Coordinates of N, CA and C and ligand atoms in Angstrom, one line a residue:
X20 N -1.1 27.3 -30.5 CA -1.7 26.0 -31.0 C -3.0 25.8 -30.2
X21 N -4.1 25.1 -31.1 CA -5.3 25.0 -30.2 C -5.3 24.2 -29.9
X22 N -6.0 23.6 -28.4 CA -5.9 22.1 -27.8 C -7.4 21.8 -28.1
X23 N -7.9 20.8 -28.5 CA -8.9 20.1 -28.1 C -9.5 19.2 -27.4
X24 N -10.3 19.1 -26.6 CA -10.5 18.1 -26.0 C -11.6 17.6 -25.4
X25 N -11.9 16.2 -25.3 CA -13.4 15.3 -25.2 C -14.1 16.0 -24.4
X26 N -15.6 15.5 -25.0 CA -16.0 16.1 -24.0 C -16.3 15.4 -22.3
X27 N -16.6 15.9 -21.4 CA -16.2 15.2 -19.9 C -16.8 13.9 -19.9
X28 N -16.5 13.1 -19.7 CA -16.9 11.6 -19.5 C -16.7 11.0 -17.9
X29 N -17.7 10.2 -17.8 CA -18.1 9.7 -16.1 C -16.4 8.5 -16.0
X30 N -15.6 8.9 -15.2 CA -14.5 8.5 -14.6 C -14.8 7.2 -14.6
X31 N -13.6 6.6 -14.9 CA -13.5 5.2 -15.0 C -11.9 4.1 -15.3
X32 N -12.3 3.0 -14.7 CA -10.7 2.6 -14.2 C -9.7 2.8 -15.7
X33 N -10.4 3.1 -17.2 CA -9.6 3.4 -18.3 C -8.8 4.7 -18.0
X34 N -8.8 4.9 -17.1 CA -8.5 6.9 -16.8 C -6.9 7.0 -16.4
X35 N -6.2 7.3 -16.6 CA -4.9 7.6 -16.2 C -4.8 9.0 -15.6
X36 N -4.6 8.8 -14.2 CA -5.2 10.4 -13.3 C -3.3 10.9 -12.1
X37 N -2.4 9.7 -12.7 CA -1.4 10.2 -11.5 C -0.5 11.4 -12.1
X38 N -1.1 12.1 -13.5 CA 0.1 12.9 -14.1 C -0.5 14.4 -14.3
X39 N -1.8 14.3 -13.2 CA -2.4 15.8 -13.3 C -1.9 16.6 -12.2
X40 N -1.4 17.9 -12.6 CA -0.6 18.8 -11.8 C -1.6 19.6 -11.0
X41 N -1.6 19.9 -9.6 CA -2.4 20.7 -9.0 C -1.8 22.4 -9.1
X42 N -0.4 22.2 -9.6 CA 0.3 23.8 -9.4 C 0.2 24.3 -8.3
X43 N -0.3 25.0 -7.8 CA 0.1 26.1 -6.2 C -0.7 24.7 -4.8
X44 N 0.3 24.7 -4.3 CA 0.0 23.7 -3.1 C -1.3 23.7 -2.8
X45 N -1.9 24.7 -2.3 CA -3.4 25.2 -1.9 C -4.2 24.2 -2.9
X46 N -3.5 23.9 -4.1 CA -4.9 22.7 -4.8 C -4.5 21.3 -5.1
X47 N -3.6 21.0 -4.1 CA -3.1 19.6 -3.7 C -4.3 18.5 -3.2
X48 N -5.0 19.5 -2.7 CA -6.3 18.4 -2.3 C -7.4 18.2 -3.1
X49 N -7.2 18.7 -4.4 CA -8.1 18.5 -5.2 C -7.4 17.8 -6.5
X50 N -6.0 17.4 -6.2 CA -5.8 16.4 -7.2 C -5.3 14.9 -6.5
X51 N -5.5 15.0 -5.0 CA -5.2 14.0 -4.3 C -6.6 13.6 -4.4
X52 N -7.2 14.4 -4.3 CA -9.3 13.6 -4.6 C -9.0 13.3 -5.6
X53 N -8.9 13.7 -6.7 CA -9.0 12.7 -8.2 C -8.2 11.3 -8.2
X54 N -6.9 11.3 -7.5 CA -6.4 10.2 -7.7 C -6.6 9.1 -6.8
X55 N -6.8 9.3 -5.3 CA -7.3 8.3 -5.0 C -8.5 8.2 -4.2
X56 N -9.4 9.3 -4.3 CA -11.0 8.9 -3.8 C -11.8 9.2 -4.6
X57 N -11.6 9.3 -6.4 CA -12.6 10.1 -7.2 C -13.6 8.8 -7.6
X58 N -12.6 7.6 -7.9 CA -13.4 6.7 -8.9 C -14.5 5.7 -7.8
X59 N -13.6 5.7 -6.5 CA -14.5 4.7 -5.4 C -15.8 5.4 -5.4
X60 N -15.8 6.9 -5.2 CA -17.2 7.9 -4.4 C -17.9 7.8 -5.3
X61 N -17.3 7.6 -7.2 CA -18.5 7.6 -8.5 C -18.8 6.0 -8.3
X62 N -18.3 5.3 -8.1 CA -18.6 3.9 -8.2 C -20.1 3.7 -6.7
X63 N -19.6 4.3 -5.8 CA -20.5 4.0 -4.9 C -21.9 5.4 -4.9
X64 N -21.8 6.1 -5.7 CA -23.1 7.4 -6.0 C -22.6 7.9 -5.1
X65 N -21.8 8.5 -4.5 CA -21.5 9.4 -3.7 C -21.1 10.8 -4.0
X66 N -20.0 11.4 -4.7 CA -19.9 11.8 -5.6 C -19.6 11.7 -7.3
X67 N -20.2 12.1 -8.2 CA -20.1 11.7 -9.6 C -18.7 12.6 -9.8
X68 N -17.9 11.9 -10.7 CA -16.6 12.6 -11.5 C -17.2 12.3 -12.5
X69 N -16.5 13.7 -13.8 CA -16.5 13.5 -14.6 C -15.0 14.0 -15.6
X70 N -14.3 13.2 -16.0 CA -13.3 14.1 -16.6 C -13.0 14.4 -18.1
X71 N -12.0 15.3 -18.1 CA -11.6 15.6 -19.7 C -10.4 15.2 -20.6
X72 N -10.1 15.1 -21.3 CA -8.9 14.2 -21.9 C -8.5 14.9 -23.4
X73 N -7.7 14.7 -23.6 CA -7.3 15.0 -25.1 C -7.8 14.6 -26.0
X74 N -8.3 15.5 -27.2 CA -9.1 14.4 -28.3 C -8.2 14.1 -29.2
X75 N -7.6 13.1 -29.1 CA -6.8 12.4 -29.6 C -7.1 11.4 -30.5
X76 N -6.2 10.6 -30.9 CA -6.8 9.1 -31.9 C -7.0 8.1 -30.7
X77 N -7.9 7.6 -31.5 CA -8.2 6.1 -30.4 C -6.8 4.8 -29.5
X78 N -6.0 5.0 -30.2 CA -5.0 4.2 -29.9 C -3.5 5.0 -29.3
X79 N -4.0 6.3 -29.6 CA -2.8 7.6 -28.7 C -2.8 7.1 -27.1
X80 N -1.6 7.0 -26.8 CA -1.5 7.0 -25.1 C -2.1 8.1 -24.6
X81 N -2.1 9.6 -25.1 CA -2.5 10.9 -24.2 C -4.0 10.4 -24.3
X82 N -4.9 9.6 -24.9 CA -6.1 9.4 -25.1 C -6.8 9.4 -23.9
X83 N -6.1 8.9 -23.0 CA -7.3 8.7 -21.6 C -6.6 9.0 -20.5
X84 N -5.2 10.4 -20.9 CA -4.5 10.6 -19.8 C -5.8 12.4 -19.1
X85 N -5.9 12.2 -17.7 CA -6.9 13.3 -17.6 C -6.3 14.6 -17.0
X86 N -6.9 15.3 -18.0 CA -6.2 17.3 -17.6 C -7.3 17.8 -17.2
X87 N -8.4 17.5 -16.6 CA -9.3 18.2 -15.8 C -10.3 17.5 -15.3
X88 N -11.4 17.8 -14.6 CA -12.2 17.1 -14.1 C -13.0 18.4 -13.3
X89 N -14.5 17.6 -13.0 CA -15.3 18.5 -12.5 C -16.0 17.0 -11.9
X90 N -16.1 17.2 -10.1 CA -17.2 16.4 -9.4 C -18.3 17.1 -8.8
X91 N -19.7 16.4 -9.0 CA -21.1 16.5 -8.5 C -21.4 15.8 -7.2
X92 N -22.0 17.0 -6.2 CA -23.0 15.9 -5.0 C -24.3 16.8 -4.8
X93 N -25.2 16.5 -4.4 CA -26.8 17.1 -4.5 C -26.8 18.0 -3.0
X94 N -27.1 19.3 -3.2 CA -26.9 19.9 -2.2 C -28.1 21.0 -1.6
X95 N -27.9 21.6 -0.9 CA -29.1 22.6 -0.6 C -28.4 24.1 -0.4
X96 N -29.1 25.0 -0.8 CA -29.2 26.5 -0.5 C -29.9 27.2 0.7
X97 N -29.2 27.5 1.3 CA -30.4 28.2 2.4 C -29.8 29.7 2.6
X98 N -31.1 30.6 2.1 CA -30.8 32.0 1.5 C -31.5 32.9 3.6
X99 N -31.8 31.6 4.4 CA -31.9 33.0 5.8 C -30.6 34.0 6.2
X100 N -32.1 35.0 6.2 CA -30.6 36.7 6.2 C -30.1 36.8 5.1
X101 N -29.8 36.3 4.0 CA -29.5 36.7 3.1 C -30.2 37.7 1.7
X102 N -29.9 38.7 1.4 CA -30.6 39.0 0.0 C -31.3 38.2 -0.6
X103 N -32.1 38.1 -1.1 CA -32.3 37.0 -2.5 C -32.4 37.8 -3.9
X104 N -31.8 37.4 -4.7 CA -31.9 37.9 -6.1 C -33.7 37.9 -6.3
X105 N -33.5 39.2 -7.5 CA -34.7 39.0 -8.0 C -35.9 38.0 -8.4
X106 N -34.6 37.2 -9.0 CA -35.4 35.6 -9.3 C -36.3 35.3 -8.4
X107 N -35.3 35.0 -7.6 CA -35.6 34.0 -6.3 C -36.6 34.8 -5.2
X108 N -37.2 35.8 -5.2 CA -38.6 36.7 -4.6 C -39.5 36.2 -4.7
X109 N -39.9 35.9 -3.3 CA -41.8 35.4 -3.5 C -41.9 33.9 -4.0
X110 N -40.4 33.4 -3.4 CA -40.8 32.1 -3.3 C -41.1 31.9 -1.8
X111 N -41.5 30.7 -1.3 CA -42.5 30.3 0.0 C -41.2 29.9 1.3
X112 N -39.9 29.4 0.1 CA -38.4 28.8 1.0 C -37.7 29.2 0.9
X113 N -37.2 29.2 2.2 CA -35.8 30.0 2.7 C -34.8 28.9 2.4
X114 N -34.9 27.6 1.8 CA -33.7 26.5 1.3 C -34.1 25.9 0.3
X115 N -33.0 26.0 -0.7 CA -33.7 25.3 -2.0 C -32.5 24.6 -2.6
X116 N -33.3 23.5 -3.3 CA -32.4 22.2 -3.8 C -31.2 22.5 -4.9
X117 N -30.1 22.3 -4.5 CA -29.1 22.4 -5.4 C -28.6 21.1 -6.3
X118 N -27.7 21.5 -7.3 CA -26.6 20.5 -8.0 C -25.3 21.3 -7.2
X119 N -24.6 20.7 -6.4 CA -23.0 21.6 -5.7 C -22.0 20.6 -7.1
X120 N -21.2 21.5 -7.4 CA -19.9 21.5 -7.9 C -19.0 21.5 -6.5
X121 N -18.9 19.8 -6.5 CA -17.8 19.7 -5.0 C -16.5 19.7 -5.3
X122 N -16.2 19.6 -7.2 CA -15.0 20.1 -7.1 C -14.8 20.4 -8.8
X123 N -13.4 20.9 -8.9 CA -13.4 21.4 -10.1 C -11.9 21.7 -10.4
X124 N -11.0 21.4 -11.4 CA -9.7 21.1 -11.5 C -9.1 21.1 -12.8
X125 N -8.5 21.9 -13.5 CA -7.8 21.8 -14.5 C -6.1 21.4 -14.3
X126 N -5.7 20.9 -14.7 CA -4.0 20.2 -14.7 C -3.6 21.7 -15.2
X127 N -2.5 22.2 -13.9 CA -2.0 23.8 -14.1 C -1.1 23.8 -15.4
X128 N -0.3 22.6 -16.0 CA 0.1 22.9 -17.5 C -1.0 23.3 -18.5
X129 N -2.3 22.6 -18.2 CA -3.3 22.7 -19.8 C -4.1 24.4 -19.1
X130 N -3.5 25.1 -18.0 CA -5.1 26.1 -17.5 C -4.6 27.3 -19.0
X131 N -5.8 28.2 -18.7 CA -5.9 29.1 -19.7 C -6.3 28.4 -21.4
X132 N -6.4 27.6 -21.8 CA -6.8 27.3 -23.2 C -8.5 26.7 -23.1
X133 N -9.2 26.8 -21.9 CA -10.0 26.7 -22.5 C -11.0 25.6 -22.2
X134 N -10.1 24.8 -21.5 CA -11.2 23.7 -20.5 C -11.4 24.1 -19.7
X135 N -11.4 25.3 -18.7 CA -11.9 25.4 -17.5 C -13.4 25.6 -17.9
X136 N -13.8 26.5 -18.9 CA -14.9 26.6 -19.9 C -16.0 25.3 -20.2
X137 N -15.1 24.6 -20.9 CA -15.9 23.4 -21.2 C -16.2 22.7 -20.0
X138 N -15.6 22.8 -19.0 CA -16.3 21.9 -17.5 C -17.4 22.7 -17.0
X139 N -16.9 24.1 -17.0 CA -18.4 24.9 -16.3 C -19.3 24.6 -17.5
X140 N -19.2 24.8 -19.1 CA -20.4 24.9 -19.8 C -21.3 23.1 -19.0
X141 N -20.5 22.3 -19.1 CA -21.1 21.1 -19.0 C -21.7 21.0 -17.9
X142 N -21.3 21.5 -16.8 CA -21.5 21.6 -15.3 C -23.1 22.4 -15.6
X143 N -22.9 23.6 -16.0 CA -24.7 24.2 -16.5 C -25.4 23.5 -17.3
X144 N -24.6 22.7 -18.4 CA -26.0 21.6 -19.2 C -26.2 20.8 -18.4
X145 N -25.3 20.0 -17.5 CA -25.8 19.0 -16.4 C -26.9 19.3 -15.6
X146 N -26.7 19.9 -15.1 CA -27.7 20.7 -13.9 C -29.1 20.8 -14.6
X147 N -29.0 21.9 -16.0 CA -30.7 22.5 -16.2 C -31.0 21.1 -17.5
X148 N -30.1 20.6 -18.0 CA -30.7 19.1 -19.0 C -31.3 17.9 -18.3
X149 N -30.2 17.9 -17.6 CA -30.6 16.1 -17.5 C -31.0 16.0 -15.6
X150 N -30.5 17.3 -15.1 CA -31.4 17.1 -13.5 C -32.4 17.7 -13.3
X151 N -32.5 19.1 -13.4 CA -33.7 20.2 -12.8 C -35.0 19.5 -13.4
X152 N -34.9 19.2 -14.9 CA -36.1 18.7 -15.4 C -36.9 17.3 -14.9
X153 N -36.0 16.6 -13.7 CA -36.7 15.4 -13.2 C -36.7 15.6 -11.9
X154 N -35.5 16.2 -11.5 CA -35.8 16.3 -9.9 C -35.6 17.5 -9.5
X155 N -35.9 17.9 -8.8 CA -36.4 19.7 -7.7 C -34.5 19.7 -7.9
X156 N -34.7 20.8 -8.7 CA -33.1 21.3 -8.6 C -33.0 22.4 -9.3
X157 N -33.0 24.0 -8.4 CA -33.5 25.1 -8.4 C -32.0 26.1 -9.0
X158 N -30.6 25.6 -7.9 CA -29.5 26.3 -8.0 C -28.5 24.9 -8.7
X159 N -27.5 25.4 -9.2 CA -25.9 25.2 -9.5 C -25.4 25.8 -8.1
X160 N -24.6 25.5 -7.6 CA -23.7 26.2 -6.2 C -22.4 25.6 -6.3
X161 N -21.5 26.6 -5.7 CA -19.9 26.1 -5.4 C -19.4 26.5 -4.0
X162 N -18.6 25.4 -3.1 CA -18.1 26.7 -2.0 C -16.9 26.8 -2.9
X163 N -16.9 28.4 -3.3 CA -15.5 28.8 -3.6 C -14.5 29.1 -3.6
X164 N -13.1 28.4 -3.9 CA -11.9 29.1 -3.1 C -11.9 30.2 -3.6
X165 N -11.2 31.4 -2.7 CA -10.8 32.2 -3.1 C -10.4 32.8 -4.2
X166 N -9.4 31.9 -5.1 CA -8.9 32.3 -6.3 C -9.7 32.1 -7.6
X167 N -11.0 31.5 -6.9 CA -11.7 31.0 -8.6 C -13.1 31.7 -8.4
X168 N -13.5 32.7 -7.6 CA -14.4 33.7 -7.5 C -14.8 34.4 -8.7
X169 N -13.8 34.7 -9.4 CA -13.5 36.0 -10.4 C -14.4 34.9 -11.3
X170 N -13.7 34.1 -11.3 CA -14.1 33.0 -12.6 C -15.5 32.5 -12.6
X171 N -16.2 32.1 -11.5 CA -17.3 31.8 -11.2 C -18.3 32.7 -11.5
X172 N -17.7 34.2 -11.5 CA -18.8 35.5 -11.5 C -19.0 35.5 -12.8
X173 N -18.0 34.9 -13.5 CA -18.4 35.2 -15.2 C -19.1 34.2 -15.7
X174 N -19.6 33.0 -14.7 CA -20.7 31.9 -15.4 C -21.9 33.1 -15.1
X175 N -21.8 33.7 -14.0 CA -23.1 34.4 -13.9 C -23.6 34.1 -12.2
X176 N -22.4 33.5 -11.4 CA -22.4 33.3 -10.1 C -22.2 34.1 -9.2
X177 N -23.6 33.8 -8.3 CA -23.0 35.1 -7.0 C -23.2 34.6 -5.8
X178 N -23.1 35.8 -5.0 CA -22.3 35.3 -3.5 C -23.3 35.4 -2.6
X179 N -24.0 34.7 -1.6 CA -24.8 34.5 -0.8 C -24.1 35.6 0.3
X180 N -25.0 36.8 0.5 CA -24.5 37.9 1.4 C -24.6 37.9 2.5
X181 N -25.0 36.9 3.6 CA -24.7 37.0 4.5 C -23.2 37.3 4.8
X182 N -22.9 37.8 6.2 CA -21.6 38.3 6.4 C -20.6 37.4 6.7
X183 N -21.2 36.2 7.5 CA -20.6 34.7 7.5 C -20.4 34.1 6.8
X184 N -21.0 34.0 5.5 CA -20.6 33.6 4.4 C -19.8 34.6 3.4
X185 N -19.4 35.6 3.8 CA -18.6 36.6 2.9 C -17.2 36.6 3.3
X186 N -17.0 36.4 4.8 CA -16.0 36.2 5.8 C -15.4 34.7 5.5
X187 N -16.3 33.8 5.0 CA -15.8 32.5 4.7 C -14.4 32.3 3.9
X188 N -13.3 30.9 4.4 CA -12.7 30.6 3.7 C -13.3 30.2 1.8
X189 N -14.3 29.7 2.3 CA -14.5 29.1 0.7 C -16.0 29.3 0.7
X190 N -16.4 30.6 0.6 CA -17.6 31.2 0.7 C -18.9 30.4 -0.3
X191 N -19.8 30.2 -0.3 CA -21.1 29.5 -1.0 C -21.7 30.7 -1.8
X192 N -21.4 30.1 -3.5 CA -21.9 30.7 -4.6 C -22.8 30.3 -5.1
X193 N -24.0 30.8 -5.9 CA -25.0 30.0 -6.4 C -25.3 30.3 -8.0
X194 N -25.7 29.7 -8.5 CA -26.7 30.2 -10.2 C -27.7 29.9 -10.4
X195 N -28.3 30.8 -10.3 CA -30.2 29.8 -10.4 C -30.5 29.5 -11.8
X196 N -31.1 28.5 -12.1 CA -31.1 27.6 -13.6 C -32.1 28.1 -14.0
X197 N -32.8 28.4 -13.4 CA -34.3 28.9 -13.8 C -34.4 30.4 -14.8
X198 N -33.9 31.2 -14.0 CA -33.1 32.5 -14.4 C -32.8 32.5 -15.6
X199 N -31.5 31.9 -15.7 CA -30.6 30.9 -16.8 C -31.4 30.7 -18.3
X200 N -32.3 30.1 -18.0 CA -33.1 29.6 -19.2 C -33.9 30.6 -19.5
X201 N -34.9 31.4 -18.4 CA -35.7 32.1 -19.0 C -35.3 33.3 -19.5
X202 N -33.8 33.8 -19.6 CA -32.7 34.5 -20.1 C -32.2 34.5 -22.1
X203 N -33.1 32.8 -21.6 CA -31.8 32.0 -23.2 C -32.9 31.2 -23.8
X204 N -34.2 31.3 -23.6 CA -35.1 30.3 -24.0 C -34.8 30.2 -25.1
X205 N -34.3 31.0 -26.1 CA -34.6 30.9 -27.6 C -33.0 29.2 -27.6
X206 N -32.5 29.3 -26.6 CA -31.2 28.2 -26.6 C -31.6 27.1 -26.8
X207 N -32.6 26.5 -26.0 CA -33.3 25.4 -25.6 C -33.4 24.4 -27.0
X208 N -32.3 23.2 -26.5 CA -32.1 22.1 -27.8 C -33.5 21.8 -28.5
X209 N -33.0 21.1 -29.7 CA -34.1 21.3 -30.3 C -34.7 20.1 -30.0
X210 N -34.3 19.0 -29.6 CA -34.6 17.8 -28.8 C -35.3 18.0 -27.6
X211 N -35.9 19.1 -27.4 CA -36.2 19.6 -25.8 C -37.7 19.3 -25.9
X212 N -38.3 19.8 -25.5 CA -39.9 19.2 -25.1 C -40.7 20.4 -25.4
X213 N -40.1 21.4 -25.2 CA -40.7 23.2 -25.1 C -40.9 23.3 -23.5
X214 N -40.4 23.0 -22.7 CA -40.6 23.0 -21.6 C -39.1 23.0 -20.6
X215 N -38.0 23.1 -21.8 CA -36.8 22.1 -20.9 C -36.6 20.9 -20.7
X216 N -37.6 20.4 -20.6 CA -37.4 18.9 -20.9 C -36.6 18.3 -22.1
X217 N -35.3 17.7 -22.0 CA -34.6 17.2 -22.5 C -34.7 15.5 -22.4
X218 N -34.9 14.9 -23.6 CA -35.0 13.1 -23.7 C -33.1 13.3 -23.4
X219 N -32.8 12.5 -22.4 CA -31.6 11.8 -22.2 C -31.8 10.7 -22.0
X220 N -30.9 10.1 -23.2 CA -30.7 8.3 -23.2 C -29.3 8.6 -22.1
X221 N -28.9 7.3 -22.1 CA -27.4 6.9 -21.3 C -26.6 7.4 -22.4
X222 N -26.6 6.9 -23.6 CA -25.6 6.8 -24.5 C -24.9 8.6 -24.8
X223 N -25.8 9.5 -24.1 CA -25.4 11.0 -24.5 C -24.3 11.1 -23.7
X224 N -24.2 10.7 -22.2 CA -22.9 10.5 -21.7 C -22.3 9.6 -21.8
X225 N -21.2 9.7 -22.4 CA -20.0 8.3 -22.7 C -19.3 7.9 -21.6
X226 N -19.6 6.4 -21.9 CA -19.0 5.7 -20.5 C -17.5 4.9 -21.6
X227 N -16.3 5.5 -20.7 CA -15.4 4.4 -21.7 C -15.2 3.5 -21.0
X228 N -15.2 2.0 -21.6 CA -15.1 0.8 -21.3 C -13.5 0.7 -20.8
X229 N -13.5 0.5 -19.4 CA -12.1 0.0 -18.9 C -11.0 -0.9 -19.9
X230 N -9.5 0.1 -20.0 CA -8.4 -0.9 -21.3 C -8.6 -2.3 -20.5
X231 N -8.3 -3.5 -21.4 CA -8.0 -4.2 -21.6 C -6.5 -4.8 -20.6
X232 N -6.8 -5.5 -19.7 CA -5.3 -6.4 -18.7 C -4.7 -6.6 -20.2
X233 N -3.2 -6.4 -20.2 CA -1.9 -7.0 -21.1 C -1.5 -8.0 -20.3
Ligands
COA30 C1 -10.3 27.9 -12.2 C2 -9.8 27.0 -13.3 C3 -10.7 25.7 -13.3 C4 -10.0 27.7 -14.7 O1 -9.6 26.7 -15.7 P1 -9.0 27.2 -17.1 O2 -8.9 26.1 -18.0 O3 -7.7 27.9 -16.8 O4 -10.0 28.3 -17.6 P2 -10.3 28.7 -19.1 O5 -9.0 28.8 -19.9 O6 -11.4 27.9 -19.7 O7 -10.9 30.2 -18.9 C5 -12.3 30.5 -19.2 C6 -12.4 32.0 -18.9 O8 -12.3 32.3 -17.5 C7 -11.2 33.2 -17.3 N1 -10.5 32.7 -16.1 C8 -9.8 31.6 -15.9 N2 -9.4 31.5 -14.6 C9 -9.9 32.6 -14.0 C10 -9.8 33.1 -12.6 N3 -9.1 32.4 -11.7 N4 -10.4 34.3 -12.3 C11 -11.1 35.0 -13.3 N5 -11.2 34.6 -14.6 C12 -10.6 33.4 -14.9 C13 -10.3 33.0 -18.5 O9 -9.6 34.2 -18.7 C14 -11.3 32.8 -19.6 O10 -11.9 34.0 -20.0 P3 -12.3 34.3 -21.6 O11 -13.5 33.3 -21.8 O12 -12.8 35.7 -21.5 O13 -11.1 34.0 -22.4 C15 -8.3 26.6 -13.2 O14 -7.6 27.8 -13.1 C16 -8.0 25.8 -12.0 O15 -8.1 24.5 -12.0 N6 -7.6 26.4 -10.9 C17 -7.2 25.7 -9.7 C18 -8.3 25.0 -9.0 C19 -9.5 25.8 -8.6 O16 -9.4 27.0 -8.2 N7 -10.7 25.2 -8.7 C20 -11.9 25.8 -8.3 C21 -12.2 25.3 -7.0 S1 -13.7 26.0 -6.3

């Protein structure tokens, strides 16, 4: 059966977040962040949450129960000692402005169908749509656990080669957006500017209005 499901929306007290499974202990702290420090850190700009939910009917209880989530904080790259990709040659800095993916989570009953997908696709239209084009934001980056390496390399992510950082528990990956685009230009919405530049109103990300006190 196929599941479908909304696309990620900025977290909010409508959210019902106590029934998402971390599965292997090791990701216990990433659904103990969703339930009780995701919504304070988006409320205060600290970190942004964004989650995913069933596309359901409007009046379905699964409607705003959440099976994944992906959070944002603004971060930096610093490539000293390291290789730099081709891209990245013959620029003037050795540290360049990131979007970090501080976290990332599918509920272990829904993994494999297909939202892990839709949070990374969003996580790269976030980054090169609606940030790189207004503020200095060169990389996507993750520190990655262990287990989601594999998965990361198929957005097209790689591993900052220092040996310190290869040795790391949760080593720092990067995707440069720049790359990205001049790969896919013929992608570029048609709402874009010819530049990347993307018009974002508010209304493109959905904020759902907190239920209603019974
Ligand atoms: C990693 C995670 C987010 C993937 O979510 P998911 O919903 O299972 O992923 P999808 O079903 O969308 O898979 C998308 C593709 O990635 C592949 N994939 C999924 N998990 C993978 C993994 N751990 N390693 C390599 N490939 C993986 C899938 O096979 C699929 O490939 P396809 O497009 O060729 O079919 C999920 O397993 C998870 O929450 N893991 C625990 C927490 C975690 O590790 N978070 C990352 C912290 S840095």
């Amino acid at each position: 059966m196929s599941v479908e499901f909304l696309d990620p929306a900025p977290i909010a007290g409508c959210h019902k977040l106590k029934n998402i499974s971390s599965g292997d202990k090791a990701f216990l702290p990433l659904k103990n962040f969703l339930k009780q420090e995701a919504l304070y850190l988006h409320d205060e700009d600290i970190t942004k949450t964004y989650v995913a939910c069933f596309n359901v009917a409007d009046d379905d209880p699964q409607r705003h129960k959440v099976v994944g989530y992906v959070s944002f904080t603004n971060s930096e790259v610093c490539f000293k000692e390291a290789t730099l990709p081709e891209g990245l040659q013959g620029l003037k800095y050795q540290s360049l402005p990131a979007l970090k993916i501080s976290r990332l989570m599918v509920c272990s009953k829904h993994r494999d169908k297909g939202l892990g997908r839709v949070l990374m696709d969003f996580a790269i239209w976030m980054a090169i749509e609606t940030i790189r084009p207004w503020v200095g934001c060169r990389l996507l980056t993750v520190d990655s656990k262990p287990e989601a390496i594999e998965f990361y390399k198929r957005y097209g992510f790689e591993m900052i080669d220092t040996p310190d950082n290869l040795n790391s528990d949760c080593p720092v990956m990067y995707f440069d957006l720049r790359s990205a685009m001049e790969e896919d230009d013929a992608a570029l919405p048609e709402s874009s500017d010819g530049e990347g530049r993307k018009v974002v109103s508010k209304e493109q990300i959905p904020v759902e209005e907190p239920a209603p006190d019974h």
